[in-house]
């Protein structure tokens, strides 16, 4: 029973992680990528602002890090303490390889305290493989103070129903957990759209 409870917890965590990124809010959490996104210069409450990467399906060929710096500065200064980068492992691998003219990796720095993701322009990186890969028109990179911008509502505890009556010689374990989530502060999260505009 204890082993099954651990497996259920892993399953719930995987499902919740997916919903917090891309859930549509219908009988599930609403993910950060499911809201209306507008260019940051046209930002209005109720939508998330984005900065374009400068290329159709990737980072700009010339000075690709400039747009990442622009994304970081699109977030108001009051939200930058505690802000993190959110991307999948493939996107992090691409971003880590950016170099300046002398061949120095200038955007990413290792940091044992920040975990595997290290720091990107001074902010910690959260690797979440629920974020999409870089592609045309895709929002594959986010920067924001997720604690200030996204609220998770969790009903305490997991419900377990143990059924050893329905089928003779068989015991069924039914687990249920209730949670939800959504953006509650639209100023605190910004996205990068992989497009020219």
Short mmCIF file of N, CA and C in Angstrom, two decimals:
data_model
loop_
_atom_site.label_atom_id
_atom_site.label_comp_id
_atom_site.label_asym_id
_atom_site.label_seq_id
_atom_site.Cartn_x
_atom_site.Cartn_y
_atom_site.Cartn_z
N UNK A 1 0.83 -1.20 0.00
CA UNK A 1 0.00 0.00 0.00
C UNK A 1 0.87 1.26 0.00
N UNK A 2 1.93 1.23 0.81
CA UNK A 2 2.84 2.37 0.86
C UNK A 2 3.55 2.59 -0.46
N UNK A 3 3.97 1.51 -1.10
CA UNK A 3 4.64 1.60 -2.39
C UNK A 3 3.70 2.18 -3.45
N UNK A 4 2.44 1.74 -3.45
CA UNK A 4 1.46 2.27 -4.41
C UNK A 4 1.19 3.75 -4.16
N UNK A 5 1.18 4.15 -2.88
CA UNK A 5 0.97 5.57 -2.56
C UNK A 5 2.11 6.42 -3.11
N UNK A 6 3.36 5.90 -3.03
CA UNK A 6 4.50 6.63 -3.60
C UNK A 6 4.38 6.75 -5.11
N UNK A 7 3.96 5.67 -5.77
CA UNK A 7 3.78 5.70 -7.23
C UNK A 7 2.68 6.67 -7.61
N UNK A 8 1.60 6.69 -6.82
CA UNK A 8 0.51 7.63 -7.09
C UNK A 8 1.00 9.07 -6.97
N UNK A 9 1.83 9.34 -5.96
CA UNK A 9 2.36 10.69 -5.76
C UNK A 9 3.20 11.12 -6.96
N UNK A 10 4.00 10.20 -7.50
CA UNK A 10 4.80 10.51 -8.69
C UNK A 10 3.89 10.82 -9.88
N UNK A 11 2.85 10.02 -10.04
CA UNK A 11 1.90 10.24 -11.13
C UNK A 11 1.17 11.56 -11.00
N UNK A 12 0.74 11.89 -9.78
CA UNK A 12 0.05 13.17 -9.56
C UNK A 12 0.98 14.34 -9.86
N UNK A 13 2.24 14.23 -9.44
CA UNK A 13 3.20 15.31 -9.68
C UNK A 13 3.44 15.52 -11.17
N UNK A 14 3.55 14.43 -11.92
CA UNK A 14 3.76 14.54 -13.37
C UNK A 14 2.55 15.17 -14.04
N UNK A 15 1.36 14.76 -13.65
CA UNK A 15 0.15 15.33 -14.23
C UNK A 15 -0.02 16.80 -13.88
N UNK A 16 0.26 17.14 -12.64
CA UNK A 16 0.14 18.53 -12.20
C UNK A 16 1.14 19.41 -12.93
N UNK A 17 2.37 18.93 -13.08
CA UNK A 17 3.40 19.71 -13.78
C UNK A 17 2.98 20.06 -15.19
N UNK A 18 2.40 19.11 -15.88
CA UNK A 18 1.92 19.34 -17.25
C UNK A 18 0.80 20.38 -17.26
N UNK A 19 -0.12 20.27 -16.31
CA UNK A 19 -1.24 21.21 -16.25
C UNK A 19 -0.77 22.63 -15.93
N UNK A 20 0.22 22.77 -15.07
CA UNK A 20 0.68 24.11 -14.69
C UNK A 20 1.35 24.82 -15.86
N UNK A 21 1.80 24.08 -16.85
CA UNK A 21 2.39 24.69 -18.05
C UNK A 21 1.36 24.88 -19.14
N UNK A 22 0.58 23.83 -19.45
CA UNK A 22 -0.28 23.91 -20.64
C UNK A 22 -1.75 23.53 -20.41
N UNK A 23 -2.16 23.33 -19.17
CA UNK A 23 -3.55 22.99 -18.90
C UNK A 23 -4.51 24.08 -19.37
N UNK A 24 -5.71 23.68 -19.82
CA UNK A 24 -6.66 24.66 -20.35
C UNK A 24 -7.64 25.19 -19.32
N UNK A 25 -7.57 24.72 -18.08
CA UNK A 25 -8.45 25.24 -17.04
C UNK A 25 -9.81 24.57 -16.97
N UNK A 26 -10.09 23.62 -17.87
CA UNK A 26 -11.36 22.91 -17.85
C UNK A 26 -11.13 21.59 -17.11
N UNK A 27 -11.66 21.49 -15.89
CA UNK A 27 -11.47 20.33 -15.02
C UNK A 27 -9.98 20.05 -14.76
N UNK A 28 -9.17 21.08 -14.84
CA UNK A 28 -7.73 20.98 -14.57
C UNK A 28 -7.19 22.38 -14.32
N UNK A 29 -5.95 22.46 -13.89
CA UNK A 29 -5.31 23.76 -13.69
C UNK A 29 -5.15 24.46 -15.03
N UNK A 30 -5.05 25.78 -15.00
CA UNK A 30 -4.80 26.54 -16.23
C UNK A 30 -3.33 26.91 -16.28
N UNK A 31 -2.65 26.45 -17.32
CA UNK A 31 -1.21 26.63 -17.43
C UNK A 31 -0.81 27.99 -17.94
N UNK A 32 0.45 28.35 -17.70
CA UNK A 32 0.93 29.69 -18.09
C UNK A 32 0.92 29.89 -19.60
N UNK A 33 0.97 28.80 -20.38
CA UNK A 33 0.99 28.95 -21.83
C UNK A 33 -0.41 28.96 -22.45
N UNK A 34 -1.46 28.89 -21.63
CA UNK A 34 -2.82 28.83 -22.17
C UNK A 34 -3.50 30.20 -22.19
N UNK A 35 -2.83 31.23 -21.73
CA UNK A 35 -3.42 32.57 -21.71
C UNK A 35 -3.15 33.29 -23.03
N UNK A 36 -3.87 34.38 -23.24
CA UNK A 36 -3.63 35.22 -24.40
C UNK A 36 -2.28 35.90 -24.21
N UNK A 37 -1.43 35.82 -25.23
CA UNK A 37 -0.11 36.42 -25.16
C UNK A 37 -0.03 37.58 -26.15
N UNK A 38 0.53 38.69 -25.71
CA UNK A 38 0.66 39.88 -26.55
C UNK A 38 2.09 40.40 -26.47
N UNK A 39 2.51 41.13 -27.48
CA UNK A 39 3.85 41.71 -27.41
C UNK A 39 3.95 42.55 -26.14
N UNK A 40 5.09 42.55 -25.52
CA UNK A 40 5.22 43.22 -24.23
C UNK A 40 4.91 44.71 -24.32
N UNK A 41 5.14 45.31 -25.48
CA UNK A 41 4.82 46.74 -25.63
C UNK A 41 3.32 46.98 -25.62
N UNK A 42 2.51 45.94 -25.89
CA UNK A 42 1.04 46.06 -25.87
C UNK A 42 0.43 45.37 -24.65
N UNK A 43 1.26 45.10 -23.65
CA UNK A 43 0.80 44.35 -22.49
C UNK A 43 -0.42 45.00 -21.83
N UNK A 44 -1.38 44.15 -21.44
CA UNK A 44 -2.55 44.58 -20.67
C UNK A 44 -2.87 43.46 -19.68
N UNK A 45 -3.44 43.83 -18.55
CA UNK A 45 -3.79 42.85 -17.53
C UNK A 45 -4.71 41.78 -18.12
N UNK A 46 -4.46 40.54 -17.77
CA UNK A 46 -5.25 39.42 -18.28
C UNK A 46 -4.55 38.67 -19.40
N UNK A 47 -3.42 39.22 -19.85
CA UNK A 47 -2.61 38.55 -20.87
C UNK A 47 -1.16 38.56 -20.41
N UNK A 48 -0.36 37.71 -21.01
CA UNK A 48 1.07 37.66 -20.68
C UNK A 48 1.84 38.34 -21.80
N UNK A 49 2.80 39.18 -21.43
CA UNK A 49 3.63 39.85 -22.42
C UNK A 49 4.75 38.95 -22.90
N UNK A 50 5.10 39.11 -24.18
CA UNK A 50 6.21 38.33 -24.71
C UNK A 50 7.18 39.21 -25.48
N UNK A 51 8.40 38.71 -25.59
CA UNK A 51 9.45 39.31 -26.39
C UNK A 51 9.78 38.31 -27.49
N UNK A 52 9.85 38.77 -28.74
CA UNK A 52 10.18 37.87 -29.86
C UNK A 52 11.67 37.56 -29.87
N UNK A 53 12.01 36.34 -30.27
CA UNK A 53 13.41 35.89 -30.26
C UNK A 53 14.23 36.52 -31.38
N UNK A 54 13.55 36.98 -32.43
CA UNK A 54 14.26 37.58 -33.55
C UNK A 54 14.48 36.65 -34.72
N UNK A 55 14.05 35.39 -34.60
CA UNK A 55 14.15 34.43 -35.71
C UNK A 55 12.88 33.58 -35.71
N UNK A 56 12.54 33.03 -36.87
CA UNK A 56 11.28 32.30 -37.01
C UNK A 56 11.16 31.10 -36.10
N UNK A 57 12.21 30.32 -35.99
CA UNK A 57 12.11 29.08 -35.20
C UNK A 57 13.36 28.85 -34.36
N UNK A 58 13.90 29.92 -33.81
CA UNK A 58 15.11 29.79 -33.01
C UNK A 58 15.53 31.14 -32.47
N UNK A 59 16.73 31.18 -31.94
CA UNK A 59 17.29 32.44 -31.50
C UNK A 59 17.84 33.17 -32.72
N UNK A 60 17.95 34.49 -32.62
CA UNK A 60 18.48 35.29 -33.73
C UNK A 60 19.90 34.84 -34.08
N UNK A 61 20.23 34.88 -35.37
CA UNK A 61 21.55 34.44 -35.82
C UNK A 61 22.64 35.39 -35.33
N UNK A 62 22.31 36.67 -35.25
CA UNK A 62 23.28 37.67 -34.80
C UNK A 62 22.90 38.15 -33.40
N UNK A 63 23.84 38.12 -32.48
CA UNK A 63 23.63 38.56 -31.08
C UNK A 63 22.38 37.94 -30.47
N UNK A 64 22.28 36.61 -30.42
CA UNK A 64 21.06 35.96 -29.91
C UNK A 64 20.77 36.27 -28.44
N UNK A 65 21.80 36.54 -27.68
CA UNK A 65 21.60 36.81 -26.27
C UNK A 65 20.93 38.14 -25.99
N UNK A 66 20.96 39.07 -26.97
CA UNK A 66 20.36 40.38 -26.75
C UNK A 66 18.88 40.27 -26.45
N UNK A 67 18.18 39.39 -27.15
CA UNK A 67 16.74 39.23 -26.93
C UNK A 67 16.46 38.60 -25.57
N UNK A 68 17.36 37.75 -25.11
CA UNK A 68 17.18 37.15 -23.79
C UNK A 68 17.36 38.22 -22.71
N UNK A 69 18.32 39.11 -22.92
CA UNK A 69 18.50 40.24 -22.01
C UNK A 69 17.25 41.12 -22.03
N UNK A 70 16.69 41.34 -23.23
CA UNK A 70 15.46 42.13 -23.34
C UNK A 70 14.31 41.47 -22.59
N UNK A 71 14.22 40.15 -22.66
CA UNK A 71 13.18 39.43 -21.93
C UNK A 71 13.34 39.63 -20.43
N UNK A 72 14.57 39.54 -19.95
CA UNK A 72 14.80 39.73 -18.52
C UNK A 72 14.38 41.14 -18.09
N UNK A 73 14.68 42.14 -18.91
CA UNK A 73 14.35 43.52 -18.55
C UNK A 73 12.90 43.88 -18.84
N UNK A 74 12.17 43.00 -19.51
CA UNK A 74 10.74 43.26 -19.72
C UNK A 74 9.96 43.03 -18.44
N UNK A 75 10.54 42.28 -17.50
CA UNK A 75 9.91 42.04 -16.20
C UNK A 75 10.21 43.23 -15.30
N UNK A 76 9.18 43.78 -14.66
CA UNK A 76 9.38 44.93 -13.79
C UNK A 76 10.38 44.59 -12.69
N UNK A 77 11.18 45.57 -12.31
CA UNK A 77 12.26 45.37 -11.34
C UNK A 77 11.76 44.80 -10.02
N UNK A 78 10.54 45.13 -9.63
CA UNK A 78 10.03 44.66 -8.35
C UNK A 78 9.83 43.15 -8.31
N UNK A 79 9.73 42.51 -9.50
CA UNK A 79 9.53 41.05 -9.55
C UNK A 79 10.84 40.29 -9.80
N UNK A 80 11.91 40.98 -10.12
CA UNK A 80 13.16 40.27 -10.44
C UNK A 80 13.79 39.55 -9.24
N UNK A 81 13.74 40.10 -8.03
CA UNK A 81 14.21 39.28 -6.91
C UNK A 81 13.30 38.06 -6.77
N UNK A 82 13.85 36.89 -6.87
CA UNK A 82 13.05 35.67 -6.82
C UNK A 82 12.60 35.17 -8.18
N UNK A 83 12.94 35.90 -9.25
CA UNK A 83 12.54 35.46 -10.60
C UNK A 83 13.44 34.31 -11.06
N UNK A 84 12.88 33.43 -11.89
CA UNK A 84 13.61 32.29 -12.44
C UNK A 84 13.35 32.19 -13.94
N UNK A 85 14.26 31.51 -14.62
CA UNK A 85 14.05 31.14 -16.02
C UNK A 85 13.37 29.78 -16.03
N UNK A 86 12.43 29.60 -16.93
CA UNK A 86 11.71 28.33 -17.04
C UNK A 86 11.81 27.86 -18.48
N UNK A 87 12.41 26.67 -18.66
CA UNK A 87 12.59 26.12 -20.01
C UNK A 87 12.83 24.63 -19.90
N UNK A 88 12.73 23.93 -21.02
CA UNK A 88 13.02 22.50 -20.98
C UNK A 88 14.52 22.28 -21.17
N UNK A 89 14.94 21.05 -21.03
CA UNK A 89 16.36 20.73 -21.07
C UNK A 89 16.98 21.01 -22.43
N UNK A 90 16.24 20.79 -23.50
CA UNK A 90 16.76 21.03 -24.85
C UNK A 90 17.01 22.52 -25.07
N UNK A 91 16.07 23.35 -24.63
CA UNK A 91 16.23 24.80 -24.76
C UNK A 91 17.42 25.29 -23.92
N UNK A 92 17.55 24.75 -22.71
CA UNK A 92 18.70 25.13 -21.88
C UNK A 92 20.00 24.74 -22.57
N UNK A 93 20.04 23.56 -23.17
CA UNK A 93 21.25 23.12 -23.87
C UNK A 93 21.63 24.08 -24.99
N UNK A 94 20.63 24.57 -25.71
CA UNK A 94 20.88 25.53 -26.79
C UNK A 94 21.37 26.87 -26.23
N UNK A 95 20.70 27.34 -25.19
CA UNK A 95 21.05 28.64 -24.62
C UNK A 95 22.43 28.63 -23.96
N UNK A 96 22.79 27.51 -23.36
CA UNK A 96 24.10 27.42 -22.70
C UNK A 96 25.25 27.56 -23.70
N UNK A 97 25.02 27.24 -24.95
CA UNK A 97 26.08 27.26 -25.96
C UNK A 97 26.32 28.64 -26.56
N UNK A 98 25.54 29.62 -26.17
CA UNK A 98 25.74 30.98 -26.70
C UNK A 98 27.04 31.55 -26.18
N UNK A 99 27.83 32.12 -27.11
CA UNK A 99 29.15 32.68 -26.76
C UNK A 99 29.25 34.10 -27.27
N UNK A 100 30.15 34.84 -26.64
CA UNK A 100 30.43 36.18 -27.16
C UNK A 100 31.50 36.08 -28.25
N UNK A 101 31.95 37.22 -28.76
CA UNK A 101 32.91 37.24 -29.86
C UNK A 101 34.24 36.57 -29.54
N UNK A 102 34.59 36.49 -28.26
CA UNK A 102 35.86 35.86 -27.89
C UNK A 102 35.70 34.39 -27.51
N UNK A 103 34.48 33.85 -27.70
CA UNK A 103 34.25 32.43 -27.42
C UNK A 103 33.91 32.11 -25.98
N UNK A 104 33.59 33.15 -25.19
CA UNK A 104 33.24 32.94 -23.79
C UNK A 104 31.73 32.70 -23.64
N UNK A 105 31.38 31.69 -22.84
CA UNK A 105 29.97 31.45 -22.53
C UNK A 105 29.55 32.51 -21.51
N UNK A 106 28.83 33.51 -21.95
CA UNK A 106 28.60 34.67 -21.10
C UNK A 106 27.21 34.73 -20.45
N UNK A 107 26.27 33.92 -20.89
CA UNK A 107 24.92 33.98 -20.35
C UNK A 107 24.71 33.03 -19.17
N UNK A 108 25.29 31.84 -19.27
CA UNK A 108 25.03 30.80 -18.28
C UNK A 108 26.22 30.62 -17.36
N UNK A 109 25.95 30.45 -16.06
CA UNK A 109 27.01 30.19 -15.09
C UNK A 109 26.59 29.00 -14.23
N UNK A 110 27.51 28.06 -13.98
CA UNK A 110 27.18 26.97 -13.07
C UNK A 110 27.02 27.52 -11.65
N UNK A 111 26.14 26.89 -10.89
CA UNK A 111 25.93 27.30 -9.50
C UNK A 111 25.44 26.09 -8.72
N UNK A 112 26.29 25.53 -7.85
CA UNK A 112 25.88 24.34 -7.10
C UNK A 112 24.66 24.57 -6.23
N UNK A 113 24.43 25.81 -5.80
CA UNK A 113 23.27 26.11 -4.97
C UNK A 113 21.99 26.19 -5.78
N UNK A 114 22.09 26.48 -7.07
CA UNK A 114 20.91 26.60 -7.92
C UNK A 114 20.54 25.27 -8.58
N UNK A 115 21.31 24.22 -8.33
CA UNK A 115 21.00 22.92 -8.94
C UNK A 115 21.57 22.80 -10.33
N UNK A 116 21.13 21.77 -11.06
CA UNK A 116 21.69 21.48 -12.38
C UNK A 116 21.56 22.65 -13.34
N UNK A 117 20.43 23.34 -13.31
CA UNK A 117 20.19 24.41 -14.27
C UNK A 117 21.15 25.57 -14.18
N UNK A 118 21.77 25.74 -13.02
CA UNK A 118 22.70 26.85 -12.84
C UNK A 118 21.99 28.19 -12.85
N UNK A 119 22.72 29.21 -13.27
CA UNK A 119 22.16 30.56 -13.35
C UNK A 119 22.32 31.10 -14.77
N UNK A 120 21.32 31.80 -15.19
CA UNK A 120 21.28 32.40 -16.51
C UNK A 120 21.11 33.89 -16.31
N UNK A 121 22.10 34.68 -16.70
CA UNK A 121 22.10 36.12 -16.46
C UNK A 121 21.81 36.44 -14.99
N UNK A 122 22.34 35.61 -14.10
CA UNK A 122 22.23 35.84 -12.67
C UNK A 122 21.01 35.25 -11.99
N UNK A 123 20.02 34.79 -12.77
CA UNK A 123 18.81 34.21 -12.17
C UNK A 123 18.84 32.69 -12.31
N UNK A 124 18.29 31.95 -11.32
CA UNK A 124 18.29 30.49 -11.40
C UNK A 124 17.46 29.98 -12.57
N UNK A 125 17.83 28.80 -13.05
CA UNK A 125 17.11 28.15 -14.15
C UNK A 125 16.33 26.97 -13.58
N UNK A 126 15.04 26.92 -13.87
CA UNK A 126 14.20 25.77 -13.53
C UNK A 126 13.98 24.98 -14.81
N UNK A 127 14.44 23.75 -14.83
CA UNK A 127 14.28 22.89 -16.00
C UNK A 127 12.96 22.14 -15.84
N UNK A 128 12.05 22.33 -16.79
CA UNK A 128 10.75 21.67 -16.77
C UNK A 128 10.48 21.13 -18.16
N UNK A 129 10.52 19.82 -18.30
CA UNK A 129 10.33 19.22 -19.62
C UNK A 129 8.89 19.27 -20.11
N UNK A 130 7.99 19.89 -19.36
CA UNK A 130 6.65 20.17 -19.87
C UNK A 130 6.65 21.41 -20.75
N UNK A 131 7.70 22.23 -20.65
CA UNK A 131 7.83 23.37 -21.56
C UNK A 131 8.14 22.83 -22.95
N UNK A 132 7.59 23.47 -23.99
CA UNK A 132 7.81 22.96 -25.35
C UNK A 132 9.22 23.20 -25.86
N UNK A 133 9.60 22.45 -26.88
CA UNK A 133 10.87 22.68 -27.58
C UNK A 133 10.76 23.96 -28.40
N UNK A 134 11.90 24.54 -28.72
CA UNK A 134 11.95 25.71 -29.59
C UNK A 134 11.36 25.33 -30.96
N UNK A 135 10.49 26.18 -31.46
CA UNK A 135 9.87 25.96 -32.77
C UNK A 135 9.19 27.24 -33.22
N UNK A 136 8.74 27.26 -34.46
CA UNK A 136 8.11 28.46 -35.01
C UNK A 136 6.85 28.84 -34.24
N UNK A 137 6.83 30.05 -33.72
CA UNK A 137 5.67 30.57 -33.01
C UNK A 137 5.45 29.99 -31.63
N UNK A 138 6.43 29.25 -31.10
CA UNK A 138 6.29 28.57 -29.82
C UNK A 138 6.84 29.45 -28.69
N UNK A 139 6.18 29.38 -27.54
CA UNK A 139 6.65 30.06 -26.33
C UNK A 139 7.42 29.04 -25.51
N UNK A 140 8.72 28.95 -25.76
CA UNK A 140 9.53 27.89 -25.15
C UNK A 140 10.39 28.38 -23.99
N UNK A 141 10.31 29.66 -23.68
CA UNK A 141 11.15 30.23 -22.63
C UNK A 141 10.32 31.23 -21.84
N UNK A 142 10.35 31.10 -20.53
CA UNK A 142 9.63 32.04 -19.67
C UNK A 142 10.59 32.59 -18.63
N UNK A 143 10.33 33.80 -18.20
CA UNK A 143 11.10 34.42 -17.13
C UNK A 143 10.11 35.12 -16.22
N UNK A 144 10.18 34.83 -14.94
CA UNK A 144 9.27 35.51 -14.05
C UNK A 144 9.40 35.06 -12.61
N UNK A 145 8.70 35.76 -11.78
CA UNK A 145 8.61 35.42 -10.38
C UNK A 145 7.36 34.56 -10.23
N UNK A 146 7.53 33.25 -10.33
CA UNK A 146 6.39 32.34 -10.35
C UNK A 146 5.65 32.32 -9.03
N UNK A 147 6.35 32.57 -7.93
CA UNK A 147 5.66 32.62 -6.63
C UNK A 147 4.69 33.79 -6.57
N UNK A 148 5.07 34.90 -7.19
CA UNK A 148 4.20 36.08 -7.20
C UNK A 148 3.15 35.99 -8.30
N UNK A 149 3.45 35.28 -9.38
CA UNK A 149 2.58 35.31 -10.56
C UNK A 149 1.62 34.16 -10.71
N UNK A 150 1.92 33.00 -10.12
CA UNK A 150 1.10 31.81 -10.35
C UNK A 150 0.68 31.23 -9.01
N UNK A 151 -0.61 30.95 -8.86
CA UNK A 151 -1.12 30.41 -7.60
C UNK A 151 -1.59 28.98 -7.81
N UNK A 152 -1.13 28.10 -6.93
CA UNK A 152 -1.56 26.70 -6.93
C UNK A 152 -2.46 26.50 -5.72
N UNK A 153 -3.64 25.97 -5.98
CA UNK A 153 -4.58 25.66 -4.91
C UNK A 153 -4.60 24.15 -4.75
N UNK A 154 -4.27 23.69 -3.56
CA UNK A 154 -4.12 22.26 -3.28
C UNK A 154 -5.05 21.88 -2.15
N UNK A 155 -5.97 21.00 -2.41
CA UNK A 155 -6.76 20.48 -1.30
C UNK A 155 -5.89 19.49 -0.54
N UNK A 156 -5.77 19.66 0.74
CA UNK A 156 -4.85 18.86 1.54
C UNK A 156 -5.17 17.37 1.44
N UNK A 157 -4.12 16.60 1.28
CA UNK A 157 -4.25 15.15 1.34
C UNK A 157 -4.67 14.49 0.05
N UNK A 158 -4.40 13.21 -0.01
CA UNK A 158 -4.80 12.37 -1.13
C UNK A 158 -5.82 11.38 -0.61
N UNK A 159 -6.91 11.24 -1.33
CA UNK A 159 -7.96 10.30 -0.93
C UNK A 159 -7.62 8.92 -1.46
N UNK A 160 -7.68 7.93 -0.60
CA UNK A 160 -7.42 6.54 -0.99
C UNK A 160 -8.65 5.71 -0.66
N UNK A 161 -9.16 5.02 -1.67
CA UNK A 161 -10.26 4.08 -1.46
C UNK A 161 -9.72 2.69 -1.76
N UNK A 162 -9.74 1.83 -0.76
CA UNK A 162 -9.25 0.46 -0.90
C UNK A 162 -10.47 -0.44 -1.11
N UNK A 163 -10.47 -1.13 -2.22
CA UNK A 163 -11.63 -1.95 -2.58
C UNK A 163 -11.19 -3.41 -2.74
N UNK A 164 -11.54 -4.25 -1.75
CA UNK A 164 -11.24 -5.68 -1.87
C UNK A 164 -12.54 -6.50 -1.91
N UNK A 165 -13.64 -5.83 -2.26
CA UNK A 165 -14.94 -6.50 -2.28
C UNK A 165 -15.45 -6.70 -3.71
N UNK A 166 -15.26 -5.72 -4.60
CA UNK A 166 -15.83 -5.77 -5.94
C UNK A 166 -15.44 -7.04 -6.69
N UNK A 167 -14.18 -7.38 -6.68
CA UNK A 167 -13.72 -8.58 -7.39
C UNK A 167 -13.02 -9.49 -6.39
N UNK A 168 -13.54 -10.69 -6.23
CA UNK A 168 -13.00 -11.63 -5.25
C UNK A 168 -11.54 -11.95 -5.59
N UNK A 169 -10.67 -11.87 -4.58
CA UNK A 169 -9.26 -12.18 -4.76
C UNK A 169 -8.45 -11.03 -5.33
N UNK A 170 -9.09 -9.89 -5.57
CA UNK A 170 -8.41 -8.73 -6.13
C UNK A 170 -8.65 -7.52 -5.23
N UNK A 171 -7.60 -6.77 -4.98
CA UNK A 171 -7.73 -5.54 -4.21
C UNK A 171 -7.39 -4.36 -5.11
N UNK A 172 -8.31 -3.40 -5.20
CA UNK A 172 -8.09 -2.20 -6.01
C UNK A 172 -7.79 -1.03 -5.08
N UNK A 173 -6.88 -0.19 -5.51
CA UNK A 173 -6.55 1.03 -4.77
C UNK A 173 -6.87 2.21 -5.69
N UNK A 174 -7.80 3.04 -5.27
CA UNK A 174 -8.18 4.22 -6.04
C UNK A 174 -7.69 5.46 -5.30
N UNK A 175 -6.84 6.25 -5.96
CA UNK A 175 -6.29 7.46 -5.38
C UNK A 175 -6.92 8.67 -6.06
N UNK A 176 -7.16 9.71 -5.28
CA UNK A 176 -7.70 10.94 -5.85
C UNK A 176 -7.08 12.14 -5.14
N UNK A 177 -6.72 13.15 -5.92
CA UNK A 177 -6.14 14.37 -5.37
C UNK A 177 -6.77 15.54 -6.12
N UNK A 178 -7.12 16.56 -5.38
CA UNK A 178 -7.75 17.73 -5.99
C UNK A 178 -6.81 18.93 -5.90
N UNK A 179 -6.59 19.59 -7.02
CA UNK A 179 -5.75 20.78 -7.05
C UNK A 179 -6.15 21.63 -8.25
N UNK A 180 -5.71 22.84 -8.27
CA UNK A 180 -5.94 23.74 -9.39
C UNK A 180 -4.85 24.79 -9.40
N UNK A 181 -4.90 25.65 -10.39
CA UNK A 181 -3.89 26.70 -10.47
C UNK A 181 -4.16 27.64 -11.63
N UNK A 182 -3.53 28.79 -11.57
CA UNK A 182 -3.66 29.76 -12.65
C UNK A 182 -2.83 30.99 -12.36
N UNK A 183 -2.64 31.79 -13.38
CA UNK A 183 -1.90 33.05 -13.23
C UNK A 183 -2.77 34.02 -12.45
N UNK A 184 -2.21 34.59 -11.40
CA UNK A 184 -2.95 35.57 -10.59
C UNK A 184 -2.30 36.95 -10.64
N UNK A 185 -1.08 37.04 -11.16
CA UNK A 185 -0.43 38.33 -11.34
C UNK A 185 0.24 38.32 -12.71
N UNK A 186 -0.42 38.92 -13.69
CA UNK A 186 0.04 38.85 -15.07
C UNK A 186 1.30 39.67 -15.33
N UNK A 187 1.65 40.57 -14.41
CA UNK A 187 2.87 41.36 -14.56
C UNK A 187 4.11 40.57 -14.21
N UNK A 188 3.95 39.48 -13.46
CA UNK A 188 5.10 38.79 -12.86
C UNK A 188 5.70 37.70 -13.73
N UNK A 189 5.13 37.44 -14.92
CA UNK A 189 5.64 36.40 -15.82
C UNK A 189 5.72 36.95 -17.23
N UNK A 190 6.85 36.73 -17.89
CA UNK A 190 7.04 37.13 -19.28
C UNK A 190 7.49 35.91 -20.08
N UNK A 191 7.21 35.92 -21.37
CA UNK A 191 7.52 34.79 -22.25
C UNK A 191 8.39 35.24 -23.41
N UNK A 192 9.08 34.27 -24.02
CA UNK A 192 9.76 34.52 -25.28
C UNK A 192 9.06 33.70 -26.37
N UNK A 193 8.68 34.41 -27.42
CA UNK A 193 8.06 33.77 -28.58
C UNK A 193 9.13 33.59 -29.65
N UNK A 194 9.25 32.39 -30.16
CA UNK A 194 10.27 32.14 -31.18
C UNK A 194 9.69 32.51 -32.54
N UNK A 195 9.86 33.80 -32.84
CA UNK A 195 9.32 34.41 -34.06
C UNK A 195 10.06 35.73 -34.28
N UNK A 196 9.84 36.32 -35.44
CA UNK A 196 10.47 37.60 -35.73
C UNK A 196 9.73 38.77 -35.12
N UNK A 197 8.45 38.56 -34.77
CA UNK A 197 7.69 39.65 -34.14
C UNK A 197 6.59 39.08 -33.26
#
